[in-house]
Tab-separated table of C-alpha atoms in Angstrom:
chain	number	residue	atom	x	y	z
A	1	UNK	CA	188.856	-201.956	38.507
A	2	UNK	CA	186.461	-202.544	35.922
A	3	UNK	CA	183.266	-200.066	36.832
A	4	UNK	CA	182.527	-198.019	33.848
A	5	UNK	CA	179.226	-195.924	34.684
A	6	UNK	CA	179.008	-194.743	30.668
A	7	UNK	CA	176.166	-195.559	28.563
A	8	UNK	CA	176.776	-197.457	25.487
A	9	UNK	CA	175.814	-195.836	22.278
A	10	UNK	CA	172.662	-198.187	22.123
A	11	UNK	CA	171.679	-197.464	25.683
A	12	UNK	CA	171.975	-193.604	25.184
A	13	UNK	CA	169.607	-193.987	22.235
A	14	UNK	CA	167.086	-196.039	24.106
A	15	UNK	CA	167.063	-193.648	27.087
A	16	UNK	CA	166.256	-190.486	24.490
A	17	UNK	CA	164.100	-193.298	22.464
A	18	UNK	CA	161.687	-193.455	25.689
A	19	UNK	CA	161.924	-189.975	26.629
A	20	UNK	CA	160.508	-188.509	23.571
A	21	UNK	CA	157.960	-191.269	23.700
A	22	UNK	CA	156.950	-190.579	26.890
A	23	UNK	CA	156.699	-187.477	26.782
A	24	UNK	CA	154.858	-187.081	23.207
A	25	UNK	CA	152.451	-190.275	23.928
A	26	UNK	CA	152.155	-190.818	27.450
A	27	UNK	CA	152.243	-187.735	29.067
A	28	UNK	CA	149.098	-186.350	27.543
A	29	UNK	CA	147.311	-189.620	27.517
A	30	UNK	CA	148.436	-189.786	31.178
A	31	UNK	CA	147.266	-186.391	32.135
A	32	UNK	CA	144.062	-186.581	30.830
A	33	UNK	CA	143.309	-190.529	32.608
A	34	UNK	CA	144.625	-189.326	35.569
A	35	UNK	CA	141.521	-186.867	35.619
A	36	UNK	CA	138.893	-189.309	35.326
A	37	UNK	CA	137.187	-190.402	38.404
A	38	UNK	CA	136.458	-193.963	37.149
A	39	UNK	CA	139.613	-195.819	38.141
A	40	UNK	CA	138.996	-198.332	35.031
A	41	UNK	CA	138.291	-195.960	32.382
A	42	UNK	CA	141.696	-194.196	34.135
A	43	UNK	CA	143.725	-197.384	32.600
A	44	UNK	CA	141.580	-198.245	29.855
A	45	UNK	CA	142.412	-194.753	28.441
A	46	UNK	CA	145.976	-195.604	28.412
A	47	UNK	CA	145.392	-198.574	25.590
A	48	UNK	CA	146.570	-196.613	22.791
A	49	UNK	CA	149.745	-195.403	24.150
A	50	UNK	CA	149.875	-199.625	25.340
A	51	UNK	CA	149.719	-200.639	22.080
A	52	UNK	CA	152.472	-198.113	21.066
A	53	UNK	CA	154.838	-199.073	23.407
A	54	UNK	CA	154.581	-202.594	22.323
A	55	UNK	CA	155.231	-201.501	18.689
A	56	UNK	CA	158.404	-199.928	20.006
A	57	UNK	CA	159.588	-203.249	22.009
A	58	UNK	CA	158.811	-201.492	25.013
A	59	UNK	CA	156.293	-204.213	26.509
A	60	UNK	CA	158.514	-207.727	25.629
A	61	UNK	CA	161.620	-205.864	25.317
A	62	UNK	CA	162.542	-207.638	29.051
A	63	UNK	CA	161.322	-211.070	27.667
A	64	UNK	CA	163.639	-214.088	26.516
A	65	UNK	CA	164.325	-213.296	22.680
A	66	UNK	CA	163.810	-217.309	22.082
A	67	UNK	CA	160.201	-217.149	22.326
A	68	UNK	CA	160.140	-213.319	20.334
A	69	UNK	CA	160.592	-210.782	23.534
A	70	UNK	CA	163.813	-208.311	22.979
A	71	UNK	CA	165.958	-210.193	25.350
A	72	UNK	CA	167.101	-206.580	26.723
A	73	UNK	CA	169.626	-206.272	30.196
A	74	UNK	CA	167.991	-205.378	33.064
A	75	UNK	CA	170.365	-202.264	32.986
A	76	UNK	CA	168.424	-201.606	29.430
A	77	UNK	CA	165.180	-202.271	31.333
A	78	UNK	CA	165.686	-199.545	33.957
A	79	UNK	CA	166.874	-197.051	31.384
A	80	UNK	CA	163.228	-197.134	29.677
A	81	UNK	CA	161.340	-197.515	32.793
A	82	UNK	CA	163.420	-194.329	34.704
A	83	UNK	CA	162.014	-192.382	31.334
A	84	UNK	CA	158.288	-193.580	31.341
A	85	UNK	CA	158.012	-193.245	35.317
A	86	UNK	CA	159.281	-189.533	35.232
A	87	UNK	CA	156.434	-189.190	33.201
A	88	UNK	CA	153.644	-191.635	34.506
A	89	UNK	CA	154.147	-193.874	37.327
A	90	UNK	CA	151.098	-196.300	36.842
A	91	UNK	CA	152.035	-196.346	32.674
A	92	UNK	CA	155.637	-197.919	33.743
A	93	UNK	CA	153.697	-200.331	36.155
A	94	UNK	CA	151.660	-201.447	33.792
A	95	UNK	CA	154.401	-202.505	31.813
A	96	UNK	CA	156.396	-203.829	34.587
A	97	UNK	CA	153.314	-205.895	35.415
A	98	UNK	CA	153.912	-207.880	32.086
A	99	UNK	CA	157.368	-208.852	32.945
A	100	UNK	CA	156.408	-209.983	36.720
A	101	UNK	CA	153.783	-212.599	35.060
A	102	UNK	CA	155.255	-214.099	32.262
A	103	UNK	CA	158.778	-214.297	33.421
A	104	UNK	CA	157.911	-217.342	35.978
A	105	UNK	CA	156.589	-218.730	32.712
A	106	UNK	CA	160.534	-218.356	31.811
A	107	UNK	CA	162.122	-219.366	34.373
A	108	UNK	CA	159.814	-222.042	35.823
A	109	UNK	CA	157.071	-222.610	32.854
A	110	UNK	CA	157.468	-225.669	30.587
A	111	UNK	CA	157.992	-224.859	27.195
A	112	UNK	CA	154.746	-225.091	25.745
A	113	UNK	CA	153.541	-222.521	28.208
A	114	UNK	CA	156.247	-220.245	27.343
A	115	UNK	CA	155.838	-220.572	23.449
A	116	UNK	CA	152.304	-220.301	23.877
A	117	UNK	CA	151.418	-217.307	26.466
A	118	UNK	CA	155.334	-215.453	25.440
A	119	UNK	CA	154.446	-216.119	22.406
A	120	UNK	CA	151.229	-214.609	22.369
A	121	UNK	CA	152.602	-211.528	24.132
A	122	UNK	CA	155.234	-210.803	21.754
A	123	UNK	CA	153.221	-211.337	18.424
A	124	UNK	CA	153.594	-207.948	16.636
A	125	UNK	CA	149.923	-207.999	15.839
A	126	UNK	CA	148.938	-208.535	19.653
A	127	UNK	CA	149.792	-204.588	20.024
A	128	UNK	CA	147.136	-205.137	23.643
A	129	UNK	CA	148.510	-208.025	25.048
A	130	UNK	CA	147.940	-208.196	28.827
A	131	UNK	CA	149.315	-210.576	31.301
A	132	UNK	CA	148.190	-210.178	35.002
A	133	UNK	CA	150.832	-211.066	38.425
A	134	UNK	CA	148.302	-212.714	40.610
A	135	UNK	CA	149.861	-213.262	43.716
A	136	UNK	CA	148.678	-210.687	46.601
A	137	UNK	CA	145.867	-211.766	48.870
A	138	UNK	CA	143.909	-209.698	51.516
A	139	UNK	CA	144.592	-211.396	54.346
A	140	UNK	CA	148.470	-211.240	53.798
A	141	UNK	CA	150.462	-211.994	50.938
A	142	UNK	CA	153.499	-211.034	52.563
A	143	UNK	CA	153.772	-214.588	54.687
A	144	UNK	CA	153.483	-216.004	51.639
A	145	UNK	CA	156.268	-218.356	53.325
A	146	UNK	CA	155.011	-219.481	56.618
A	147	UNK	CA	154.706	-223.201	57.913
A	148	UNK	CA	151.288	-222.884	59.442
A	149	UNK	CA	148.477	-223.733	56.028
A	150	UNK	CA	146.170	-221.653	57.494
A	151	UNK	CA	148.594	-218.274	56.960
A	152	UNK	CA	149.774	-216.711	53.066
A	153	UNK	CA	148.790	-217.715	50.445
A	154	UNK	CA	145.037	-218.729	50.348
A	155	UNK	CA	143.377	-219.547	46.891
A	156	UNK	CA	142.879	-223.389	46.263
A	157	UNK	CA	143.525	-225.438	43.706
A	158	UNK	CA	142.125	-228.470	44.223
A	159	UNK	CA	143.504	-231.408	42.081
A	160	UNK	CA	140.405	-233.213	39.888
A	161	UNK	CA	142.098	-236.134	38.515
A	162	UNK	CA	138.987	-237.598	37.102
A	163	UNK	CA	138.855	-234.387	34.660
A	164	UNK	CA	142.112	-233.392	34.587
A	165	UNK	CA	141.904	-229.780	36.064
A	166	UNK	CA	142.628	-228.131	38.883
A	167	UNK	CA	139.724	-226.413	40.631
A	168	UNK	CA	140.649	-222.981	42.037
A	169	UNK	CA	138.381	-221.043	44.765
A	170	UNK	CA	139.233	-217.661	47.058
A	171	UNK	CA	140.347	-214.505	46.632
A	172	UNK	CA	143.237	-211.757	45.194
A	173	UNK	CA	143.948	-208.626	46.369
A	174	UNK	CA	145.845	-206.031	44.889
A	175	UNK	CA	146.637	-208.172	41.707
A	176	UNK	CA	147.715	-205.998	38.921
A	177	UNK	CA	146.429	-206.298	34.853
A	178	UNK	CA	144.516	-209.069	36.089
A	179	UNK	CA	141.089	-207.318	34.437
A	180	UNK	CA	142.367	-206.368	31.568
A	181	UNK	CA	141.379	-203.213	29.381
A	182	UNK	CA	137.069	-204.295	29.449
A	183	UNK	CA	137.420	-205.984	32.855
A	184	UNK	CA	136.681	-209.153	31.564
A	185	UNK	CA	140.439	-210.836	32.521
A	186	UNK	CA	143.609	-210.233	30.907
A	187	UNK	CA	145.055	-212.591	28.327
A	188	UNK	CA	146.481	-214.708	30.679
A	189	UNK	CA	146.767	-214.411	34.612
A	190	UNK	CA	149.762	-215.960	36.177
A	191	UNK	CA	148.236	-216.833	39.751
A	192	UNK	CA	149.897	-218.366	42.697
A	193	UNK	CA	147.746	-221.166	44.574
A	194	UNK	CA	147.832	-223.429	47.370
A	195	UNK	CA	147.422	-227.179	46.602
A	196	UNK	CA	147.740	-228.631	49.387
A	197	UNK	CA	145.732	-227.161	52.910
A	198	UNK	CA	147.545	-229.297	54.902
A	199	UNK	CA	150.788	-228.240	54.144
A	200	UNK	CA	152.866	-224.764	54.795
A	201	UNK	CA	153.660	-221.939	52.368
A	202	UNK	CA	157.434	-223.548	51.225
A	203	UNK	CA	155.376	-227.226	50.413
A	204	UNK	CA	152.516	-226.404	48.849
A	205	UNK	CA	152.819	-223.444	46.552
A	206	UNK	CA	152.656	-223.527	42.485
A	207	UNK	CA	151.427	-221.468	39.687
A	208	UNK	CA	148.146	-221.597	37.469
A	209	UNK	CA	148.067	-219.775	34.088
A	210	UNK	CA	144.478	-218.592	33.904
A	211	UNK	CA	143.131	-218.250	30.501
A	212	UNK	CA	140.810	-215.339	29.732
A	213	UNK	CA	137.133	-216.074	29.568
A	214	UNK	CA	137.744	-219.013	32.467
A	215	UNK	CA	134.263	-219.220	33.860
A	216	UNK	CA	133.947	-218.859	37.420
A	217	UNK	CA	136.016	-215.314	37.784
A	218	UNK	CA	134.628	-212.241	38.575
A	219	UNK	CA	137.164	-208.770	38.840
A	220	UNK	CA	136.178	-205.507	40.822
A	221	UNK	CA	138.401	-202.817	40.410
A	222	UNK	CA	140.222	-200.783	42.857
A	223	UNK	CA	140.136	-196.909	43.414
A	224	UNK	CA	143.676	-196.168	44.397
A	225	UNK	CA	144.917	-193.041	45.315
A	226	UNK	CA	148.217	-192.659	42.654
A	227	UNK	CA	149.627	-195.026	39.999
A	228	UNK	CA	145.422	-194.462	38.803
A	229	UNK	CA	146.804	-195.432	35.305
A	230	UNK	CA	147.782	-198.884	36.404
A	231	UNK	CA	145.064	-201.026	37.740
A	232	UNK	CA	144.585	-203.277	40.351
A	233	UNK	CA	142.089	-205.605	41.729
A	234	UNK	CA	139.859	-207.643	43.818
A	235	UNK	CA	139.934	-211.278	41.951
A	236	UNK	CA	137.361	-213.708	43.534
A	237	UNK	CA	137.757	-217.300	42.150
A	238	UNK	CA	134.529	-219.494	42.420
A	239	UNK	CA	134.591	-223.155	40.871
A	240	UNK	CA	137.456	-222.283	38.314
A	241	UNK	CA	138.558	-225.160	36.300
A	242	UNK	CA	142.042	-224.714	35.119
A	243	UNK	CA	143.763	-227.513	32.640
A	244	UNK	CA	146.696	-229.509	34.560
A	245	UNK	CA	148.869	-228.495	31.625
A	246	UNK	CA	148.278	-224.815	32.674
A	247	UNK	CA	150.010	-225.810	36.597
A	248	UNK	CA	153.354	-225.432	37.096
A	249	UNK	CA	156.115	-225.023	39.317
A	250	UNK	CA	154.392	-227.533	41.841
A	251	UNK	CA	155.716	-227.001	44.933
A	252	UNK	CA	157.614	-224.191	43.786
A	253	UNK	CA	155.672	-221.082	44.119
A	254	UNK	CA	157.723	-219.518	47.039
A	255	UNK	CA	160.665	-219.467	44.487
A	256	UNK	CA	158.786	-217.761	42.067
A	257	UNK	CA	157.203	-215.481	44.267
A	258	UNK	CA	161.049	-214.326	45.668
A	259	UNK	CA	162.885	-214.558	42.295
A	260	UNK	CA	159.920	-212.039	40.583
A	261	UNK	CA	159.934	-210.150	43.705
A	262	UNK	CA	164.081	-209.896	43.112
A	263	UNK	CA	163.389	-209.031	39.209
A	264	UNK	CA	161.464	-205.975	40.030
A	265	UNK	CA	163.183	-204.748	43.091
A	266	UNK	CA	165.480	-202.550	41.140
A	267	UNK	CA	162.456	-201.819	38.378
A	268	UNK	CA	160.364	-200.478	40.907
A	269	UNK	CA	163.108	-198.760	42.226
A	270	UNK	CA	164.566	-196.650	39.013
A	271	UNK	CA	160.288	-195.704	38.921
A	272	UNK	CA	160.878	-194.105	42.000
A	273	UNK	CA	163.735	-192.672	41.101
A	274	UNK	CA	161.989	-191.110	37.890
A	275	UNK	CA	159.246	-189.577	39.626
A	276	UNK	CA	161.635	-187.832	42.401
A	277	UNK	CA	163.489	-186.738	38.904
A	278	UNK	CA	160.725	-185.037	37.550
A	279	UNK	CA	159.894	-183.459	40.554
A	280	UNK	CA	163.590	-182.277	41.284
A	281	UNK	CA	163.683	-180.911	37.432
A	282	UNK	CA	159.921	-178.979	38.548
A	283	UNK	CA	161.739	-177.607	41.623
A	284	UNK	CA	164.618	-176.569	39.890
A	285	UNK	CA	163.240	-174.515	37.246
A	286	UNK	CA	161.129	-172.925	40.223
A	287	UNK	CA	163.768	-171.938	42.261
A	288	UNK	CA	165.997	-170.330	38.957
A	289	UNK	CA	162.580	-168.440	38.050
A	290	UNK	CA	160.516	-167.544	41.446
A	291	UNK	CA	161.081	-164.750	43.999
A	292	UNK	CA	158.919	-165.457	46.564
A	293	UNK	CA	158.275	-161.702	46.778
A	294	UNK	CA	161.905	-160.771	46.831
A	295	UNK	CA	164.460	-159.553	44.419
A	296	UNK	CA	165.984	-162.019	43.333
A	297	UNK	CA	164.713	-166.079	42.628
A	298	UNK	CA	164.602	-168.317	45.516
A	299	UNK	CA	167.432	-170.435	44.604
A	300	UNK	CA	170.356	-167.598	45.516
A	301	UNK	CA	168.662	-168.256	49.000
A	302	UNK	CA	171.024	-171.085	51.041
A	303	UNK	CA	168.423	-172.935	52.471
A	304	UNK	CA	166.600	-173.667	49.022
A	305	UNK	CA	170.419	-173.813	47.328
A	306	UNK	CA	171.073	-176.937	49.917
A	307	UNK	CA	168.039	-178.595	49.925
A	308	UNK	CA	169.004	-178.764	45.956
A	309	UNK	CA	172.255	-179.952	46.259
A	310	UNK	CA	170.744	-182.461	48.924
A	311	UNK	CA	168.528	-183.813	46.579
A	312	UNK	CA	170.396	-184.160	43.319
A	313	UNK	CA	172.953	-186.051	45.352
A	314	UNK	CA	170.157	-188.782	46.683
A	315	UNK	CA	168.821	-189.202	42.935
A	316	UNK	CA	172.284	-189.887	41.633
A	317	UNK	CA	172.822	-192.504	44.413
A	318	UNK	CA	169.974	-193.903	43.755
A	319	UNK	CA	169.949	-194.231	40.544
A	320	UNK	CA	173.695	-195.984	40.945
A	321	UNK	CA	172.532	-198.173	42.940
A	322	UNK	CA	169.713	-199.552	40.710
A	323	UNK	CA	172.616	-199.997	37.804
A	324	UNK	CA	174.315	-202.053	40.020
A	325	UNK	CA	171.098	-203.831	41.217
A	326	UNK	CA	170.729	-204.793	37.511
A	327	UNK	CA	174.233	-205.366	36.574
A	328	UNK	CA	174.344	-208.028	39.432
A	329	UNK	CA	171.290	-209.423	38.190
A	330	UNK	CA	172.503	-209.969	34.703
A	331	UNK	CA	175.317	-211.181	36.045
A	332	UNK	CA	174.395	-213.629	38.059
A	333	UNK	CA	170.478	-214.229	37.379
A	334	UNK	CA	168.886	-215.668	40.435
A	335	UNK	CA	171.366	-214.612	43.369
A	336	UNK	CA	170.254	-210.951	43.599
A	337	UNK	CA	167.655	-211.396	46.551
A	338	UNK	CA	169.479	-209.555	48.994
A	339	UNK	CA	170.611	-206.813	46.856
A	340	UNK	CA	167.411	-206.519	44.746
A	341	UNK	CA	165.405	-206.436	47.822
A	342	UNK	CA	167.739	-203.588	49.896
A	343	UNK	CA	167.509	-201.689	46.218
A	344	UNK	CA	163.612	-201.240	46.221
A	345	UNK	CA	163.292	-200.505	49.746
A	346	UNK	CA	166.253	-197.493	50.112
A	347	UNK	CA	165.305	-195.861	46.968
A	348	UNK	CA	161.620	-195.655	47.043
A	349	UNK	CA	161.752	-194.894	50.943
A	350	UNK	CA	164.439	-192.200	49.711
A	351	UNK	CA	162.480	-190.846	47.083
A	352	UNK	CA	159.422	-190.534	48.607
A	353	UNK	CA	161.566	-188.215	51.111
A	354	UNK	CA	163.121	-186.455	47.954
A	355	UNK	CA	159.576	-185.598	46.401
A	356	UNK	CA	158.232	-183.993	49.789
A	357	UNK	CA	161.871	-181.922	49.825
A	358	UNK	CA	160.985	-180.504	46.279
A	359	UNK	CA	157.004	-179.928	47.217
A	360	UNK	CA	158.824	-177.833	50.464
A	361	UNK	CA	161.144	-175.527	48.020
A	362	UNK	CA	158.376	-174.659	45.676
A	363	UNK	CA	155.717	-174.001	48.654
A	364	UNK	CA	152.657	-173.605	48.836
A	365	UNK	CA	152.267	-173.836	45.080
A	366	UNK	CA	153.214	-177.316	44.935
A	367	UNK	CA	149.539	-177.979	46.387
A	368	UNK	CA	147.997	-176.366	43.306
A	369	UNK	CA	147.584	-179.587	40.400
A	370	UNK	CA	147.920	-177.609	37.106
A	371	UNK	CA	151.547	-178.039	38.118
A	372	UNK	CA	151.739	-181.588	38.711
A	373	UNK	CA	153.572	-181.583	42.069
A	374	UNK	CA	150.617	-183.495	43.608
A	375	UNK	CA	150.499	-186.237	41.342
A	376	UNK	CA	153.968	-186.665	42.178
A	377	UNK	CA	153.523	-186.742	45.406
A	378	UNK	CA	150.396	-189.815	45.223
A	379	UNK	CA	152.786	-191.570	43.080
A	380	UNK	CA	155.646	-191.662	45.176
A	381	UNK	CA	153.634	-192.579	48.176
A	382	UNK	CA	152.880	-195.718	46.427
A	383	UNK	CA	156.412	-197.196	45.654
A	384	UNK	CA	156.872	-198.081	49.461
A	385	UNK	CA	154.083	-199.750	49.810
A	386	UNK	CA	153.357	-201.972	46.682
A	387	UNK	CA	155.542	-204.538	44.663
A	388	UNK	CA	156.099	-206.709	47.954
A	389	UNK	CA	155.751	-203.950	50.463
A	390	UNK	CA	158.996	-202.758	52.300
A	391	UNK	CA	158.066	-203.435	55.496
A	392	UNK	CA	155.723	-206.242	55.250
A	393	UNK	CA	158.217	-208.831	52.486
A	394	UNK	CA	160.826	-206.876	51.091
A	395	UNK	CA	163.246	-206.145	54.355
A	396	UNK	CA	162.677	-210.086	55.701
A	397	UNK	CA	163.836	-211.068	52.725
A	398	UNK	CA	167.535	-209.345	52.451
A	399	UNK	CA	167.775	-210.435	56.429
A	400	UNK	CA	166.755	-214.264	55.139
A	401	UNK	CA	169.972	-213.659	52.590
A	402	UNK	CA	172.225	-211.651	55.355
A	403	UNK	CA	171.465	-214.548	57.946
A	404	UNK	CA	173.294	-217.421	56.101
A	405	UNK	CA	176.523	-218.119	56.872
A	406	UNK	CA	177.276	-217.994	52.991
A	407	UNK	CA	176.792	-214.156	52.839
A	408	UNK	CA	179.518	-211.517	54.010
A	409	UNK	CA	179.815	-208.036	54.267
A	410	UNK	CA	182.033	-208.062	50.451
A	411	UNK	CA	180.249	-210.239	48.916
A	412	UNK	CA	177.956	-208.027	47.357
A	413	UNK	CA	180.603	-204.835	46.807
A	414	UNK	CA	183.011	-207.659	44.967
A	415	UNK	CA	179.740	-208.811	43.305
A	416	UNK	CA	179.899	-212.849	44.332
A	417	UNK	CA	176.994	-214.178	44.008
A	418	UNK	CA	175.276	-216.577	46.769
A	419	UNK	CA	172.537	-218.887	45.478
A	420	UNK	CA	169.395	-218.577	47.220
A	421	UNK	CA	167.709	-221.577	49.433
A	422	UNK	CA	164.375	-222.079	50.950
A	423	UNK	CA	166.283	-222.271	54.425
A	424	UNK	CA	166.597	-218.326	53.651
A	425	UNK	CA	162.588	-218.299	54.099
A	426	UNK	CA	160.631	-217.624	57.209
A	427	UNK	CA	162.621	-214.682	58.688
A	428	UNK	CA	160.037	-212.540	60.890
A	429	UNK	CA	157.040	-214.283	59.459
C-alpha cells in the first residue's frame, strides 16, 4: 500500500520557508491593511510583501518551469498556501489568483501567449506582476454552462474581421486582480467571453487576454467584508478592442472555466484549512492559560477539552484530504473534477464550522479584535462562498462527474482517473 503521509526534506523546508515569511512579512503588513477602510489601499498596501513573495518563487512557483515558473506539485502548492492563509487569507488569494489566470494560458494558450504573458510573470525583475481571473458575472456565473444564450456567461466579443479584433462589451463581477495595485488593470486579464449570442454556454465560450491600458475598461472596486487584502471587482467593458491573437480556446471556455475551477478546489481548500489552524492554535493557548473565573484554566473543563479534540481531528482530515486532492491532481492532471470539487466544498464548509467552535471556547473575548478571532471569523465566511461558490457551481459539478456511468464508488479511493466530458455539464443548471 503505497500512502506515505511524510514530508520530503524539501517540502518540510518550504512549509517552515513560508511560515517564517508569513509571519515576519505578511502578518504585519496584513494587520495593518486590514485596518484601512479603503478596500483598495487595503490591497495596494500589501505590494511590498507581493513583490517579496515573488522573489522567493512564491507567486510562479505553481507555473510550468518551461516558460520560467517553479514547476512546483500541487502538494508543494498547498504546503505554502496552508502557511500564508493561517496568516492572511486575502494575501494567499491574491496569489492563488495568479495561478487561476495564467494557467488556461498553459493548458489552453498557444505558445506565444504563454511565453509572452508567463513569461512576463515570471521575469525576476517583474517583482509586481499581476494577472487577473475574469470570469464571474453578476447575473450568474455559476450557469456558466447552460444551453439557453441568454443565461452565464454574458460579456461579448464580437468578431471584427475587417480589423482583426475582437470587440468586447458587458460586465464582471467579483473578478479578482483584475485592477491591479493603481486600479488601472492588471498586467494582463484572462477573461472569459461569449462569441456567439446565438449559441449556449458549452458552444460559444473562449478566452481573451486583456492587455493593460486596453481602452474602453473602467474597474470599481469592491468593499468586501474579509479576504480585504485581496481585491475584487466590478469590470465594465465598453467598445474594447482585443487583438485575435490574444483569443483563445474558441469554443472552449467551459473547459477552462471547470479545469481552473478543479486547480483551485483543493487551494482554496488548504486556505481554509489555515485559517481554522490559526484559530484552533488561538483557542488552544486560551484554554491552557484562562480560568474563566475559576481555579484552574478552562481546558481541564470536559466540555472545552472535547470541543478541542473535536476540532483538531476535523483540521487533520481536512488537511488529508487536500494532500490527496493534490496528489490526484498531479497524478492525473485534468481528471480531478469530482474530487477537487467535493475537496473545496467539505473543507471550507467544515472550517467555517471549526472557526465558530474555537470563537465558542474562548467566549466572549473572541468578539474583541486586538485578538484576531474576528478576522478569522470574516475570512472563513468567505471560503464557502467564493472560488465557484459551493452551492451555486462547485456541488453540480462532482454530481456532473458522479452521474456518468464511467465513475464508481472506488474509483477515486484506488485513485483511477476518469477523463472529464462536456456531457458531464448542465447538472442542476
Amino acid at each position: 500500500m503505497a500512502i506515505d503521509f511524510a514530508l520530503t526534506p524539501r517540502q518540510r523546508t518550504l512549509k517552515y520557508e513560508v511560515r517564517e515569511f508569513a509571519r515576519e512579512i505578511v502578518r504585519p503588513a496584513a494587520e495593518r491593511a486590514d485596518a484601512l477602510a479603503d478596500p483598495q489601499a487595503s490591497f495596494a498596501a500589501m505590494k511590498s510583501a507581493f513583490a517579496h513573495a515573488h522573489r522567493m518563487g512564491l507567486t510562479t512557483g505553481f507555473l510550468p518551469a518551461k516558460y520560467g515558473g517553479g514547476g512546483a506539485s500541487n502538494i508543494e502548492l498547498l504546503l505554502a498556501s496552508e502557511e500564508l492563509a493561517a496568516v492572511d487569507a486575502g494575501f494567499a488569494t491574491t496569489l492563488l489568483i495568479n495561478g487561476l489566470a495564467l494557467l488556461p494560458l498553459a493548458w489552453f494558450g498557444p505558445e506565444e501567449l504563454c511565453e509572452r504573458w508567463i513569461g512576463a510573470a515570471t521575469a525576476p525583475d517583474r517583482t509586481d506582476f499581476l494577472a487577473g481571473w475574469v470570469v464571474s458575472e453578476r447575473g450568474g456565473t455559476a450557469n456558466f454552462d447552460h444551453p439557453d444564450p441568454g443565461a452565464g456567461i454574458q460579456l461579448f466579443a464580437e468578431h471584427d474581421r475587417g480589423s482583426g479584433e475582437y470587440v468586447l462589451n458587458g460586465e464582471k463581477h467579483w473578478p479578482g486582480n483584475a485592477g491591479g495595485w493603481d486600479l488601472q488593470g492588471a498586467d494582463v486579464n484572462i477573461c472569459v467571453v461569449r462569441t456567439d449570442r446565438r449559441r449556449g454556454g458549452r458552444d460559444c465560450l473562449s478566452v481573451a487576454a486583456v492587455e493593460r491600458g486596453t481602452a474602453g475598461v473602467d474597474f470599481r472596486v469592491i468593499d468586501k467584508i474579509g479576504h480585504r487584502t485581496c481585491q475584487n471587482v466590478t469590470m465594465t467593458f465598453r467598445d474594447v478592442r482585443v487583438p485575435e491573437k490574444n483569443v483563445f480556446a474558441h469554443g472552449d471556455g467551459d473547459l477552462v472555466i471547470n479545469r481552473a475551477f478543479t486547480w483551485s478546489g483543493p487551494v482554496a481548500a488548504i486556505a481554509a484549512i489555515g485559517v481554522a489552524r490559526a484559530a484552533y492554535d488561538f483557542a488552544l493557548k486560551w484554554a491552557r492559560t484562562y480560568t474563566g473565573g475559576g481555579s484552574s484554566p478552562i481546558i481541564a473543563h470536559q466540555a472545552v477539552g472535547h470541543l478541542l479534540a473535536d476540532v483538531a481531528a476535523r483540521i487533520e482530515a481536512g488537511r488529508y484530504m487536500c494532500w490527496k486532492t493534490a496528489h490526484y491532481l498531479d497524478t492525473h492532471e485534468d481528471a480531478g473534477h469530482a474530487l477537487g470539487a467535493m475537496n473545496k466544498v467539505y473543507c471550507t464548509d467544515l472550517m467555517h464550522e471549526v472557526v465558530t467552535d474555537c470563537m465558542r471556547i474562548v467566549g466572549v473575548n473572541a468578539l474583541d479584535k486586538k485578538f484576531g478571532m474576528e478576522k478569522l471569523y470574516r475570512d472563513a465566511i468567505a471560503f464557502p462562498l467564493y472560488d465557484a461558490g459551493n452551492i451555486g457551481m462547485q456541488r453540480r459539478r462532482a454530481w456532473g462527474v458522479m452521474a456518468d456511468t464511467g465513475f464508481t464508488p472506488d474509483l477515486i479511493a484506488d485513485g483511477d482517473a476518469i477523463a472529464f466530458t462536456r456531457s458531464m455539464e448542465g447538472y442542476g443548471i
